[in-house]
C-alpha positions as semicolon CSV with decimal commas, in nm:
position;residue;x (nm);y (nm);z (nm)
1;X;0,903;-0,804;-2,873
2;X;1,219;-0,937;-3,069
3;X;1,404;-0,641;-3,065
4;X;1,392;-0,575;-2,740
5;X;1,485;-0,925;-2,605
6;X;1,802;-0,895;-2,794
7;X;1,866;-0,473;-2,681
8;X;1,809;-0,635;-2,348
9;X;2,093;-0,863;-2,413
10;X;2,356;-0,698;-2,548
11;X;2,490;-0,321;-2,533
12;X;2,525;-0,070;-2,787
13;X;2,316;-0,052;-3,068
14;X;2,088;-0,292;-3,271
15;X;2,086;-0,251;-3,703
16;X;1,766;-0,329;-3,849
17;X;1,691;-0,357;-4,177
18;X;1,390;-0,207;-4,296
19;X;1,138;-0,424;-4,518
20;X;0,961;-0,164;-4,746
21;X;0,996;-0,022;-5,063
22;X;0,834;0,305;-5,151
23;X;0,968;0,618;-5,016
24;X;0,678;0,718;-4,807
25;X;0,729;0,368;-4,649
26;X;1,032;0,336;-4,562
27;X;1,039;0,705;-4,370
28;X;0,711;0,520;-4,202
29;X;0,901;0,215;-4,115
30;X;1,182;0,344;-3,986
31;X;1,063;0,653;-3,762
32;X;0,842;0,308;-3,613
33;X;1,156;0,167;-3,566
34;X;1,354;0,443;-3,394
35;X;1,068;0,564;-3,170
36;X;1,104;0,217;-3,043
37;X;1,415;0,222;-2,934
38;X;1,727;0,508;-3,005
39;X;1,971;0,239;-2,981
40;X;1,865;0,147;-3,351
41;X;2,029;0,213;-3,646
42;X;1,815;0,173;-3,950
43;X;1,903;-0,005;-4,262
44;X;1,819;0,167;-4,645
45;X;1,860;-0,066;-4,933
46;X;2,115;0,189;-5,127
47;X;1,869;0,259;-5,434
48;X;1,715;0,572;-5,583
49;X;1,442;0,574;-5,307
50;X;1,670;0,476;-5,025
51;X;1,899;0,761;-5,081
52;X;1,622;0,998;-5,028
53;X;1,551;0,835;-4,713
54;X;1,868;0,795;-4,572
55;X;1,864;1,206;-4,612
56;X;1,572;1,271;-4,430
57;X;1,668;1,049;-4,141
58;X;1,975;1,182;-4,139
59;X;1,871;1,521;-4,103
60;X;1,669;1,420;-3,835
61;X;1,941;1,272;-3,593
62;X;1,791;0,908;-3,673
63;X;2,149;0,682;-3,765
64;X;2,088;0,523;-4,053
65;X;2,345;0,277;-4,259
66;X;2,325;0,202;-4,647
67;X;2,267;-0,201;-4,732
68;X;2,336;-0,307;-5,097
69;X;2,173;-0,688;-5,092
70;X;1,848;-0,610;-5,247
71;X;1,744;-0,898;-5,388
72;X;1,861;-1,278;-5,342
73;X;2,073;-1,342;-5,652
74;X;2,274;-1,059;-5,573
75;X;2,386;-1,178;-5,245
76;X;2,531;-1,504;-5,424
């Protein structure tokens, strides 16, 4: 698995930006992610549905950070 060539690489922690869009998906997605490994920290697009996800993790103990590049144009 990718991610865990690289966490076997480096130390500290590994940010991982998660590919979904709904809600219910993204909570999926990222629990996946963190049961993997508690050295990630999970990436929310900042949107309406990201900020109730980055809640819920939060209150979970999961580390999340907020990403703003949603969409290609944006980013140039």
């Amino acid at each position: 698995h990718l991610f865990q060539e690289i966490l076997d690489k480096q130390i500290g922690p590994l940010a991982v930006q998660i590919a979904e869009t709904s809600k219910e998906d993204m909570l999926r997605q990222a629990k996946e992610l963190y049961r993997f490994s508690s050295r990630i920290i999970i990436k929310i697009p900042a949107c309406r549905e990201g900020y109730f996800v980055i809640e819920e993790l939060a209150e979970e103990g999961i580390p999340v950070m907020a990403t703003t590049i949603f969409e290609a144009h944006q980013a140039y």
